mmCIF file with all atom_site columns, N, CA and C in Angstrom:
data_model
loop_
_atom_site.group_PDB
_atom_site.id
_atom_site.type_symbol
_atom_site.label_atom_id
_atom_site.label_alt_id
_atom_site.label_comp_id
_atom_site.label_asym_id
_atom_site.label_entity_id
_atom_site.label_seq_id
_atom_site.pdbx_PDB_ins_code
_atom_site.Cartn_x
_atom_site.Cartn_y
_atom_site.Cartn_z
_atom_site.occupancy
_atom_site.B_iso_or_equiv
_atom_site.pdbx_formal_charge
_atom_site.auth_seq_id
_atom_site.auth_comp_id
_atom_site.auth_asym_id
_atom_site.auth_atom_id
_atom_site.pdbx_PDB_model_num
ATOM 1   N N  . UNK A 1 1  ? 139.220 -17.940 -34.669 1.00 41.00 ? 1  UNK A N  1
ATOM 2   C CA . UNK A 1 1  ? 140.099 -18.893 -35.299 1.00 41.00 ? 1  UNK A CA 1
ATOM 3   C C  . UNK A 1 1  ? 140.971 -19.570 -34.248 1.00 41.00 ? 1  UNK A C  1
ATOM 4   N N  . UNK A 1 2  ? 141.346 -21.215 -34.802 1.00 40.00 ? 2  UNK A N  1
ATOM 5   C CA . UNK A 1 2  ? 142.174 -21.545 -33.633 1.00 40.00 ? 2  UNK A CA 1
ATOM 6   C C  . UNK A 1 2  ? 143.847 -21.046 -33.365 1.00 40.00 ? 2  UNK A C  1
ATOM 7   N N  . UNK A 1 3  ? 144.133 -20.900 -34.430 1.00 43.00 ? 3  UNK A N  1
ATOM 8   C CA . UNK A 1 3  ? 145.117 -20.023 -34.102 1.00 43.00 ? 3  UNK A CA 1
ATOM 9   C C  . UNK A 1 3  ? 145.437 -18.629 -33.117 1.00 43.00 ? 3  UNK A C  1
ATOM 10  N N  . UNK A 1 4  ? 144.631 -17.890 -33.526 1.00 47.00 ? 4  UNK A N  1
ATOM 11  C CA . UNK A 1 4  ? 144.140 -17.015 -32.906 1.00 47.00 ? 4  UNK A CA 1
ATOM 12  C C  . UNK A 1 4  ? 144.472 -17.415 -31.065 1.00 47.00 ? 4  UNK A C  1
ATOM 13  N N  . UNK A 1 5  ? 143.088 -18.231 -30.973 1.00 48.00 ? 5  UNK A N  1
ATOM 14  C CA . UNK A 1 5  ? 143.229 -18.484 -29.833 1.00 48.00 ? 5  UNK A CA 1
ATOM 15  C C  . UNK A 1 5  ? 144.576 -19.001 -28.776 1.00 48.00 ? 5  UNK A C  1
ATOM 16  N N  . UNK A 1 6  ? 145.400 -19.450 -29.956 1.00 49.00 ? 6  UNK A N  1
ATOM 17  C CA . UNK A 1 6  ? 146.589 -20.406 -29.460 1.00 49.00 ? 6  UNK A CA 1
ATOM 18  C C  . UNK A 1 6  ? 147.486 -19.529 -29.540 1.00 49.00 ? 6  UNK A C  1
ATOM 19  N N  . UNK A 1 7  ? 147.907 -17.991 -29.908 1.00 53.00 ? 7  UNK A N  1
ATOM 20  C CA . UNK A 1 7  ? 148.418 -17.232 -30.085 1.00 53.00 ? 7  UNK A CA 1
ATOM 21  C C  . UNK A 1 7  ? 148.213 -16.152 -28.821 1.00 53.00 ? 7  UNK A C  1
ATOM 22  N N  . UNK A 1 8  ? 146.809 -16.057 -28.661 1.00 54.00 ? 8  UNK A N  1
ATOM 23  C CA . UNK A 1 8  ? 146.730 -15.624 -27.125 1.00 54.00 ? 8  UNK A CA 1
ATOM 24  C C  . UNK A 1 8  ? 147.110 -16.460 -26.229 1.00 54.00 ? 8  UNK A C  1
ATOM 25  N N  . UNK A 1 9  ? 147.258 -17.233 -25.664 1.00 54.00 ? 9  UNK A N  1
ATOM 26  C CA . UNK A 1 9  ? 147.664 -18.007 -24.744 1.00 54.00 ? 9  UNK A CA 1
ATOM 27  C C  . UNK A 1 9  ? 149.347 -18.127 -24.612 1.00 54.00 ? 9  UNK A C  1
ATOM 28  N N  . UNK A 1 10 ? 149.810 -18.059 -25.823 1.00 56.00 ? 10 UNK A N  1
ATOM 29  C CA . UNK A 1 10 ? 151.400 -18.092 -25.877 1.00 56.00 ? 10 UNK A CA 1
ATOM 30  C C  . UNK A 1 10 ? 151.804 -16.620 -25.289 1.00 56.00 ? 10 UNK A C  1
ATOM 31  N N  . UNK A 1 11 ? 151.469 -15.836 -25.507 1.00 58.00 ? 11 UNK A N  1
ATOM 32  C CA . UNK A 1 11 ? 151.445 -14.119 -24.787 1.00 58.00 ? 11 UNK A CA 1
ATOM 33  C C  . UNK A 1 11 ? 151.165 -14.375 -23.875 1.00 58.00 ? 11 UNK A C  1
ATOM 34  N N  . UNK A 1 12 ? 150.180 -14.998 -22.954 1.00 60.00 ? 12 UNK A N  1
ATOM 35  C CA . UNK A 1 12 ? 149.703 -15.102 -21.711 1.00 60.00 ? 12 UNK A CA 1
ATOM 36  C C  . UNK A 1 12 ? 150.841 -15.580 -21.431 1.00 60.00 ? 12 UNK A C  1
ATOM 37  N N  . UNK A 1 13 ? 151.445 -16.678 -21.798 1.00 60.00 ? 13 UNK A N  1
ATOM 38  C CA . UNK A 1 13 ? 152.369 -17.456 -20.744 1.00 60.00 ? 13 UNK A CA 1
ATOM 39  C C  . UNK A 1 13 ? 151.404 -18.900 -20.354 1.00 60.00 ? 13 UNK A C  1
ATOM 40  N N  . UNK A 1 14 ? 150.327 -19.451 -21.256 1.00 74.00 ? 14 UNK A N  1
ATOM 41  C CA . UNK A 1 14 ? 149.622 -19.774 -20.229 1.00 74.00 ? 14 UNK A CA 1
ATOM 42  C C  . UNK A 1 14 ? 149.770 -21.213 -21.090 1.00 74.00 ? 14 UNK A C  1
ATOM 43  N N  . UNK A 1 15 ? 150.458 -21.571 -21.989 1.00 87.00 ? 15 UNK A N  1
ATOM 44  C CA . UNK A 1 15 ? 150.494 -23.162 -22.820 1.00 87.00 ? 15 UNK A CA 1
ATOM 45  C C  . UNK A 1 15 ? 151.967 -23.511 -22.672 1.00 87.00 ? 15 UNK A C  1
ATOM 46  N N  . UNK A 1 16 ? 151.915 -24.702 -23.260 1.00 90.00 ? 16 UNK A N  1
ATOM 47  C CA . UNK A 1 16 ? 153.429 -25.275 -22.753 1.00 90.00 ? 16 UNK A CA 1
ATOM 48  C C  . UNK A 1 16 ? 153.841 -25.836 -24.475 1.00 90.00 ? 16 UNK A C  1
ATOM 49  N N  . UNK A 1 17 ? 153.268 -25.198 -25.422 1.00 91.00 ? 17 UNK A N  1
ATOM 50  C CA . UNK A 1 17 ? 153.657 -26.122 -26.843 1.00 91.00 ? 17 UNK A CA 1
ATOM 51  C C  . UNK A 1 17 ? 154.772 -25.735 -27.562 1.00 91.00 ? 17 UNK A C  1
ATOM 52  N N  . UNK A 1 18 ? 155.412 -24.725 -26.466 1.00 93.00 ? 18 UNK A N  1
ATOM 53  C CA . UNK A 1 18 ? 156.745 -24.251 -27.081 1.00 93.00 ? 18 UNK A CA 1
ATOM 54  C C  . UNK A 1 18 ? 158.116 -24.852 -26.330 1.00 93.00 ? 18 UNK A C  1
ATOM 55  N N  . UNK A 1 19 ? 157.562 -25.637 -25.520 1.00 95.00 ? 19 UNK A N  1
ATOM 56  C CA . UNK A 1 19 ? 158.416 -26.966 -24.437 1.00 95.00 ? 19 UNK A CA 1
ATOM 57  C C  . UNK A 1 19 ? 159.612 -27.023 -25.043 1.00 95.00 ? 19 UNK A C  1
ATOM 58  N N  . UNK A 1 20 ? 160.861 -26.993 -24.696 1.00 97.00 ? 20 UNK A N  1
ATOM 59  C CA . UNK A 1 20 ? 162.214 -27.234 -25.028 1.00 97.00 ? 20 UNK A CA 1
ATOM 60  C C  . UNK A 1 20 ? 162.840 -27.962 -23.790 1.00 97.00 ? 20 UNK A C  1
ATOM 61  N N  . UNK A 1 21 ? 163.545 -28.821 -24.320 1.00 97.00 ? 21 UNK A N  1
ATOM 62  C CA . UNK A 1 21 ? 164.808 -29.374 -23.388 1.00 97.00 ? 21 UNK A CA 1
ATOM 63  C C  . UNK A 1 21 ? 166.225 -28.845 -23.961 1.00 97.00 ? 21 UNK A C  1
ATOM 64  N N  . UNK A 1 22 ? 166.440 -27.867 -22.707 1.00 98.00 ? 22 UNK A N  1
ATOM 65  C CA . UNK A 1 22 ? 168.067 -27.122 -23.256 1.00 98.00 ? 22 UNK A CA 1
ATOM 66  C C  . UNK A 1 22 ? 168.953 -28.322 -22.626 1.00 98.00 ? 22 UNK A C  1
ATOM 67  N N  . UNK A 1 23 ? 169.785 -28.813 -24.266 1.00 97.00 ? 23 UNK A N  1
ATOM 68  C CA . UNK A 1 23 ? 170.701 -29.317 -24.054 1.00 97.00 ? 23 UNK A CA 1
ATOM 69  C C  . UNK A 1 23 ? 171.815 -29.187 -23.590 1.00 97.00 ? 23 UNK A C  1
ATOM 70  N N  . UNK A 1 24 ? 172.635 -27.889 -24.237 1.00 98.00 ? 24 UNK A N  1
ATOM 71  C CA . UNK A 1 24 ? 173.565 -27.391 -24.340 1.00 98.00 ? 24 UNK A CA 1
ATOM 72  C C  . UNK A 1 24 ? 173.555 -26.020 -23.818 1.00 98.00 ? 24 UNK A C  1
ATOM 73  N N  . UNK A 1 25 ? 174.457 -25.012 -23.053 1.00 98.00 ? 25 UNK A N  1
ATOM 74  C CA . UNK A 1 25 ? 174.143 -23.641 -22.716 1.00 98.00 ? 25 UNK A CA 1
ATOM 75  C C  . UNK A 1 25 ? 173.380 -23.356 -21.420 1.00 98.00 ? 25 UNK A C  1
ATOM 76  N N  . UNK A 1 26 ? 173.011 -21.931 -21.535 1.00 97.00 ? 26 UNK A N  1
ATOM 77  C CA . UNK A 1 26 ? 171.836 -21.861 -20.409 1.00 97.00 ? 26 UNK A CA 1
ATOM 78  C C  . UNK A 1 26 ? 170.922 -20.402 -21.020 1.00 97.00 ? 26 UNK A C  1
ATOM 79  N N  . UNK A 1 27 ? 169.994 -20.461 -20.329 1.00 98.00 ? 27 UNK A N  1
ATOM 80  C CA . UNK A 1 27 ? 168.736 -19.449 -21.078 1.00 98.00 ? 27 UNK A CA 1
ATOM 81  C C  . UNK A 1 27 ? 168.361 -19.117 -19.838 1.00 98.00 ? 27 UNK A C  1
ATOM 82  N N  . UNK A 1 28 ? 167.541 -17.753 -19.513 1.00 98.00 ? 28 UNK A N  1
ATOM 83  C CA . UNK A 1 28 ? 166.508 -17.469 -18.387 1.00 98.00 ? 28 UNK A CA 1
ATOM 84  C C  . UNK A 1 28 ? 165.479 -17.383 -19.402 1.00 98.00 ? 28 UNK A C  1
ATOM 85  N N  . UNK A 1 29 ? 164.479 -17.153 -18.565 1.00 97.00 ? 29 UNK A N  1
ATOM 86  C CA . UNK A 1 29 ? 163.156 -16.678 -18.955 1.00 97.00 ? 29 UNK A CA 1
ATOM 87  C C  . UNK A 1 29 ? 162.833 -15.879 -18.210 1.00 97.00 ? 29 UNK A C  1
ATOM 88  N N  . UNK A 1 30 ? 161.698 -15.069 -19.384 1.00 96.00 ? 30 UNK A N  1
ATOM 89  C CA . UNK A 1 30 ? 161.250 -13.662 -18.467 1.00 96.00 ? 30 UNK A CA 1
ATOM 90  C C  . UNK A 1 30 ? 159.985 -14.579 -17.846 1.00 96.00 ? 30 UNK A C  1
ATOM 91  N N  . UNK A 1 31 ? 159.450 -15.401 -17.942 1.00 94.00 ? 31 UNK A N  1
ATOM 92  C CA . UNK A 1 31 ? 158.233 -15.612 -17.018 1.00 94.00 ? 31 UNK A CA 1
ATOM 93  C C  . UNK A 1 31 ? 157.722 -16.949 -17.281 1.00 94.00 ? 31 UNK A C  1
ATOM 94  N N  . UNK A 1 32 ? 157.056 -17.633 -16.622 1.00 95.00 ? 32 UNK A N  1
ATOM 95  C CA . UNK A 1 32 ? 156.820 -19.093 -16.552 1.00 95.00 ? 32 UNK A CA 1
ATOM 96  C C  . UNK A 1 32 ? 155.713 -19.229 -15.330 1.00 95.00 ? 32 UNK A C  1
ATOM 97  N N  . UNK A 1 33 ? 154.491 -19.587 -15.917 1.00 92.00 ? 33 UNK A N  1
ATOM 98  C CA . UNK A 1 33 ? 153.408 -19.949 -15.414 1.00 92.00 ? 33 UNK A CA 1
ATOM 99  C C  . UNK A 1 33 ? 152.964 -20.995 -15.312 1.00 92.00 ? 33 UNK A C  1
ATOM 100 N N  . UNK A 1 34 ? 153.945 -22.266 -16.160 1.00 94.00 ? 34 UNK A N  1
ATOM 101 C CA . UNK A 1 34 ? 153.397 -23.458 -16.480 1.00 94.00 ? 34 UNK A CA 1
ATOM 102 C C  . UNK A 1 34 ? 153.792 -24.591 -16.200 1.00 94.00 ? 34 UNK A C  1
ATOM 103 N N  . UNK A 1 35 ? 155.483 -24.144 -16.239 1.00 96.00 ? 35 UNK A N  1
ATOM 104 C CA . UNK A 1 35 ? 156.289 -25.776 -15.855 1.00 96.00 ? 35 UNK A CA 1
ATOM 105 C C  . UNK A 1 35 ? 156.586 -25.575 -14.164 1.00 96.00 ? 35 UNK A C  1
ATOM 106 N N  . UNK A 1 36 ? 156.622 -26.959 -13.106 1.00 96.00 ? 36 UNK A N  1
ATOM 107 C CA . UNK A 1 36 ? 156.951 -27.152 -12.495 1.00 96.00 ? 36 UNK A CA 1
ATOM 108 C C  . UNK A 1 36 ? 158.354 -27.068 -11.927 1.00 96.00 ? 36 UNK A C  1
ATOM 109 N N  . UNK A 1 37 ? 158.906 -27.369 -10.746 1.00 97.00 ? 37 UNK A N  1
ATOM 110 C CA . UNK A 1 37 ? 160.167 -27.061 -10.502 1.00 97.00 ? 37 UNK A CA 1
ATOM 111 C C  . UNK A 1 37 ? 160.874 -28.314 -10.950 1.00 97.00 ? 37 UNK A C  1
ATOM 112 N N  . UNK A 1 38 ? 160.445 -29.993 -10.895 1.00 97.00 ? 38 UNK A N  1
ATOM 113 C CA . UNK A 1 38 ? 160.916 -31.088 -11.403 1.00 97.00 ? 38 UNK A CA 1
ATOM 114 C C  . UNK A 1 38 ? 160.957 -30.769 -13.344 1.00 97.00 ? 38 UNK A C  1
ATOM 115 N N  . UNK A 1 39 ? 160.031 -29.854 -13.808 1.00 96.00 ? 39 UNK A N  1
ATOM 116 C CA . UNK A 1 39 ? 160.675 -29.513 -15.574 1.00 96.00 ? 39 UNK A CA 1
ATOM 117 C C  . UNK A 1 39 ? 161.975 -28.512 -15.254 1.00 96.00 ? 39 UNK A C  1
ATOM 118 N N  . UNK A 1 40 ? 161.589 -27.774 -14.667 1.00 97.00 ? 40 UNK A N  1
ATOM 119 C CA . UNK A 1 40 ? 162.976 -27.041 -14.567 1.00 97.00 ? 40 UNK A CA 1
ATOM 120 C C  . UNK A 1 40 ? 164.547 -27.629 -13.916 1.00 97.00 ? 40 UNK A C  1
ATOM 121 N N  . UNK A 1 41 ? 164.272 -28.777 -13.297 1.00 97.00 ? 41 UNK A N  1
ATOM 122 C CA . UNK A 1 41 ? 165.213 -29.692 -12.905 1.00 97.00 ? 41 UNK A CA 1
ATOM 123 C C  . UNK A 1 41 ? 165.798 -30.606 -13.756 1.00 97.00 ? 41 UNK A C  1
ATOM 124 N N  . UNK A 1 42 ? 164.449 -30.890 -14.907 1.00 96.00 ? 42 UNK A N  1
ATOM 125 C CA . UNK A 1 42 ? 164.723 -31.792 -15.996 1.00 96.00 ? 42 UNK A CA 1
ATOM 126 C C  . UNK A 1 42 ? 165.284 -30.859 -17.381 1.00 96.00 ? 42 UNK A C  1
ATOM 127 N N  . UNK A 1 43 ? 165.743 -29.322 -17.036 1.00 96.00 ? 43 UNK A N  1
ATOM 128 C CA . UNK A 1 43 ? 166.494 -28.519 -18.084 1.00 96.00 ? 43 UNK A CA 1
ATOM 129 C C  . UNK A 1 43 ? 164.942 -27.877 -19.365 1.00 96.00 ? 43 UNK A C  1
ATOM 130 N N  . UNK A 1 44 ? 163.792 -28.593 -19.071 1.00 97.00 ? 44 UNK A N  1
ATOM 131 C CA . UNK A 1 44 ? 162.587 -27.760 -19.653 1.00 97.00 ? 44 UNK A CA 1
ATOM 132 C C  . UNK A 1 44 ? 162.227 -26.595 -19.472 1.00 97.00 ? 44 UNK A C  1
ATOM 133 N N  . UNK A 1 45 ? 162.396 -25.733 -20.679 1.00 97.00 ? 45 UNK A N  1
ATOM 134 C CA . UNK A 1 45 ? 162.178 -24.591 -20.600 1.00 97.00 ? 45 UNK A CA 1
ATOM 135 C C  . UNK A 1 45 ? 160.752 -24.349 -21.334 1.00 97.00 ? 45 UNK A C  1
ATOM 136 N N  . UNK A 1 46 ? 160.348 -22.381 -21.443 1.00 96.00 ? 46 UNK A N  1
ATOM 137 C CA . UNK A 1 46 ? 159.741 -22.201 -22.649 1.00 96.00 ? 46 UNK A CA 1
ATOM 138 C C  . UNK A 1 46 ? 159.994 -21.086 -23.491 1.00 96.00 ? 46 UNK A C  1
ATOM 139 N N  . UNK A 1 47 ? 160.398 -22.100 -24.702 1.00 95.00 ? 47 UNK A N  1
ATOM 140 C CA . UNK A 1 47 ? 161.135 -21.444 -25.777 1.00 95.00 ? 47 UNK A CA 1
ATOM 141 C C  . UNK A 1 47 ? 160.788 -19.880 -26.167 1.00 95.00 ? 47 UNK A C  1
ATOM 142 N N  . UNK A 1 48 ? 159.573 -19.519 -25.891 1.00 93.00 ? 48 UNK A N  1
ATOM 143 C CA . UNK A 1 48 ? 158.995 -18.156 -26.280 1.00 93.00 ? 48 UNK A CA 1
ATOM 144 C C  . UNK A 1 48 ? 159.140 -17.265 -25.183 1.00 93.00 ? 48 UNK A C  1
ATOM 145 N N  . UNK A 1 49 ? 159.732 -17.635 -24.028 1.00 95.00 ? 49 UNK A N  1
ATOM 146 C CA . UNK A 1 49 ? 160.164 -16.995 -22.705 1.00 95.00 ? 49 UNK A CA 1
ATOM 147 C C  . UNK A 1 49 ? 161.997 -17.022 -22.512 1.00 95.00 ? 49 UNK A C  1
ATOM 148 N N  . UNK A 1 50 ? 162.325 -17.591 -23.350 1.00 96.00 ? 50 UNK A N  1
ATOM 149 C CA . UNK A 1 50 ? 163.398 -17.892 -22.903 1.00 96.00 ? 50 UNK A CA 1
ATOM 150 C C  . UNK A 1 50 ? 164.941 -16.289 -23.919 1.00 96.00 ? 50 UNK A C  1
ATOM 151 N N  . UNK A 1 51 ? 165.598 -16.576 -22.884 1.00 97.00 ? 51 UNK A N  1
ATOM 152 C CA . UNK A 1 51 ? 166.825 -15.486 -23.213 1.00 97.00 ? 51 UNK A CA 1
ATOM 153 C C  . UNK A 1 51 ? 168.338 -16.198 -23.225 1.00 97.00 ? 51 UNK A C  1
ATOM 154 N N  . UNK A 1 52 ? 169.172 -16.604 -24.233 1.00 98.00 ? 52 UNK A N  1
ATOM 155 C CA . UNK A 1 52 ? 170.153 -16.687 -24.046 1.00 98.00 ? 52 UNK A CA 1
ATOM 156 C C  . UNK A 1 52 ? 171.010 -16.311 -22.692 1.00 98.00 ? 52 UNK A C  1
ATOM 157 N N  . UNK A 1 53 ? 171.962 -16.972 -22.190 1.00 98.00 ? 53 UNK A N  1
ATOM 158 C CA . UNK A 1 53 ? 172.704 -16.540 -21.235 1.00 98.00 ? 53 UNK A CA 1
ATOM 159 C C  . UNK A 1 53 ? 174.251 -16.448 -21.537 1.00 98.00 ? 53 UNK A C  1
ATOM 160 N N  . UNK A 1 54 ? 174.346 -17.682 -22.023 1.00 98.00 ? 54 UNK A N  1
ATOM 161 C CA . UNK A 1 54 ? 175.687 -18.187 -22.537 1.00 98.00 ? 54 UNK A CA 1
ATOM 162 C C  . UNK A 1 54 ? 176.147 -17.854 -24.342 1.00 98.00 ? 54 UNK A C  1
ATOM 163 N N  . UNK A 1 55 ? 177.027 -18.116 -24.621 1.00 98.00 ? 55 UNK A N  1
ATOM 164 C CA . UNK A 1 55 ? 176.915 -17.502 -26.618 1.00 98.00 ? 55 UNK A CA 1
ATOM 165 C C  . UNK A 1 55 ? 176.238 -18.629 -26.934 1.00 98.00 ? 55 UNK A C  1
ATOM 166 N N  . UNK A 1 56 ? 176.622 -19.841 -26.803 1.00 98.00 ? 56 UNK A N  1
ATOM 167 C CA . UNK A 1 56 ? 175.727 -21.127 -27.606 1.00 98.00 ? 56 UNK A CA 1
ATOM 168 C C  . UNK A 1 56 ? 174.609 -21.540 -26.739 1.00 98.00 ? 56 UNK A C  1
ATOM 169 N N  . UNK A 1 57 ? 173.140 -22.072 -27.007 1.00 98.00 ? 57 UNK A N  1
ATOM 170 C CA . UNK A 1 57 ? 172.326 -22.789 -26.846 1.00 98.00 ? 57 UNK A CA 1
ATOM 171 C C  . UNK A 1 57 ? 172.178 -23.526 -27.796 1.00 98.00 ? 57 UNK A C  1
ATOM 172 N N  . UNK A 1 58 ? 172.135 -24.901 -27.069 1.00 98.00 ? 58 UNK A N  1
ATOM 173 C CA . UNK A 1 58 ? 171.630 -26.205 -28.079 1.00 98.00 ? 58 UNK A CA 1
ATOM 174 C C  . UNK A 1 58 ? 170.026 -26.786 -27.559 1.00 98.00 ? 58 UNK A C  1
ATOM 175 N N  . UNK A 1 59 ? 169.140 -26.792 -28.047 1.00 97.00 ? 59 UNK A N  1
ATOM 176 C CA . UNK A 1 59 ? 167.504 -27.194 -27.631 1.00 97.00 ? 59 UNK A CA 1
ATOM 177 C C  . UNK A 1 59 ? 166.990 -28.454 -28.220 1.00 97.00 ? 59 UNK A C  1
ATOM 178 N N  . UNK A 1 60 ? 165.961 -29.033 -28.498 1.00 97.00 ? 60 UNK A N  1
ATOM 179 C CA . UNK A 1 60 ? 165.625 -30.521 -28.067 1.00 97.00 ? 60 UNK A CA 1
ATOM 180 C C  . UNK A 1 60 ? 164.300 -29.591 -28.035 1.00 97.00 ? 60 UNK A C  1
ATOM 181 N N  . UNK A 1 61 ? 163.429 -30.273 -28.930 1.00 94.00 ? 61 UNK A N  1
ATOM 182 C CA . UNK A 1 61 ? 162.160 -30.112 -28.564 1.00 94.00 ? 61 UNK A CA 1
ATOM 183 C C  . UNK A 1 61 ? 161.067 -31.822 -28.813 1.00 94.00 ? 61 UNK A C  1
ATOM 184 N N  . UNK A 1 62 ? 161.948 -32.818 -28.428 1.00 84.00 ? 62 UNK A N  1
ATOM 185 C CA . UNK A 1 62 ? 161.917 -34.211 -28.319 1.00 84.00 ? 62 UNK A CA 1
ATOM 186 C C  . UNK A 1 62 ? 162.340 -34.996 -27.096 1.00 84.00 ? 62 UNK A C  1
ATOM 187 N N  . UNK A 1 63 ? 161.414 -34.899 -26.483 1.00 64.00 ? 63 UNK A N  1
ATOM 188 C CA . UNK A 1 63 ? 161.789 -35.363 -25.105 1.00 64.00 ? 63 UNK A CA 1
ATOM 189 C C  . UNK A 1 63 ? 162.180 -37.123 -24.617 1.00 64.00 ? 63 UNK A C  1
#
């Protein structure tokens, strides 16, 4: 199923369809295989990797 398949890949680390632009706040991530250092310059994260840092995050998944 395609889900399936698209569900493994989000575990991998290995798709980008969970793409966020943190507006507001800051987040780490435990791991990132996909975005470049210019997305990470441009505040793109990935949402299924990502950890609060700060109490508020505000996200943007509309670039």
């Amino acid at each position: 199923m395609v889900h399936e398949a698209a569900a493994r890949h989000a575990r991998a680390r290995h798709c980008s369809a969970c793409a966020c632009i943190v507006l507001d706040g800051e987040v780490t991530m435990k791991a990132n295989d996909v975005l470049d250092d210019d997305d990470l310059v441009d505040g793109v994260r990935l949402a299924c990797q990502s950890l609060p840092v700060t109490d508020t995050v505000m996200v943007t998944y509309s670039g």
